[in-house]
Amino acid sequence: MFGGSVLQHHRSVPSARDRPKVLAVSSGGGHWVQLMRIKDAFGGCEVVFVTVHESYRAQVAGQKFYVVNDANRWTKIRLLKTARSVARIIWTERPDIVISTGAAPGYLALRLGRIVGARTIWLDSIANVEHLSMSGSRIGRSADLWLTQWPHLARPEGPHYEGAVL
């Protein structure tokens, strides 16, 4: 099981709020499933979810929820629209921590979150058994905490293995 609180490494998050604000971002499908599997680690935090499917809203009822365009490196115009939407959300919400399980929306959220001073966590997809995801390998070294779910992919410089979600 995924070791303790994902946020245990981020206890000293600077914030004027009583509770740290977490922006939890993922694409659809397995990325969203993984994010839902770790949401208990956000206990004691104000959580804002960002994903690509309106239908996921019911799974986080009572929480702030945003939908952005799904995009990838092959859909450049959609990627720009996603970046604009994610930037607006980050500017509005001002999270203390940005966490993502992937892919493009999470990559963008971590990049933009760092600009406003958020701490960042990237949890690479469990589907990437042989190698890291493209988004994970590109964002990992920029994340404050870079995790993989496969022990054989862990390296001293990151990603680190702290346990599996599934």
Coordinates of N, CA and C in Angstrom, one line a residue, residues 67-71 75-89 108:
V67 N -12.8 21.1 -14.6 CA -12.6 20.3 -15.8 C -11.8 21.1 -16.8
V68 N -10.7 20.5 -17.3 CA -9.9 21.1 -18.4 C -9.9 20.2 -19.6
N69 N -9.5 20.8 -20.7 CA -9.4 20.0 -21.9 C -8.4 18.9 -21.8
D70 N -8.7 17.7 -22.4 CA -7.7 16.7 -22.4 C -6.8 17.0 -23.6
A71 N -5.5 16.8 -23.5 CA -4.6 17.2 -24.5 C -3.4 16.3 -24.4
T75 N -1.7 17.2 -29.9 CA -2.8 18.2 -30.1 C -2.4 19.5 -29.5
K76 N -1.6 20.2 -30.3 CA -0.9 21.4 -29.8 C -1.9 22.5 -29.4
I77 N -2.9 22.8 -30.2 CA -3.9 23.8 -29.9 C -4.6 23.5 -28.6
R78 N -5.1 22.2 -28.4 CA -5.7 21.8 -27.2 C -4.8 21.9 -26.0
L79 N -3.5 21.6 -26.2 CA -2.5 21.7 -25.2 C -2.4 23.2 -24.7
L80 N -2.4 24.1 -25.6 CA -2.4 25.5 -25.2 C -3.6 25.9 -24.5
K81 N -4.8 25.4 -24.9 CA -6.0 25.7 -24.2 C -6.0 25.1 -22.8
T82 N -5.5 23.9 -22.6 CA -5.3 23.3 -21.3 C -4.4 24.1 -20.4
A83 N -3.3 24.5 -21.0 CA -2.3 25.3 -20.2 C -3.0 26.6 -19.8
R84 N -3.8 27.3 -20.6 CA -4.5 28.5 -20.2 C -5.4 28.2 -19.0
S85 N -6.2 27.1 -19.2 CA -7.2 26.7 -18.1 C -6.5 26.4 -16.8
V86 N -5.4 25.6 -16.9 CA -4.6 25.3 -15.7 C -4.0 26.5 -15.0
A87 N -3.5 27.4 -15.8 CA -2.9 28.6 -15.3 C -4.0 29.5 -14.6
R88 N -5.2 29.5 -15.1 CA -6.2 30.3 -14.5 C -6.6 29.7 -13.1
I89 N -6.7 28.3 -13.1 CA -7.0 27.6 -11.9 C -6.0 27.9 -10.8
L108 N 1.5 20.2 -16.7 CA 1.3 21.7 -16.8 C 1.1 22.3 -15.4

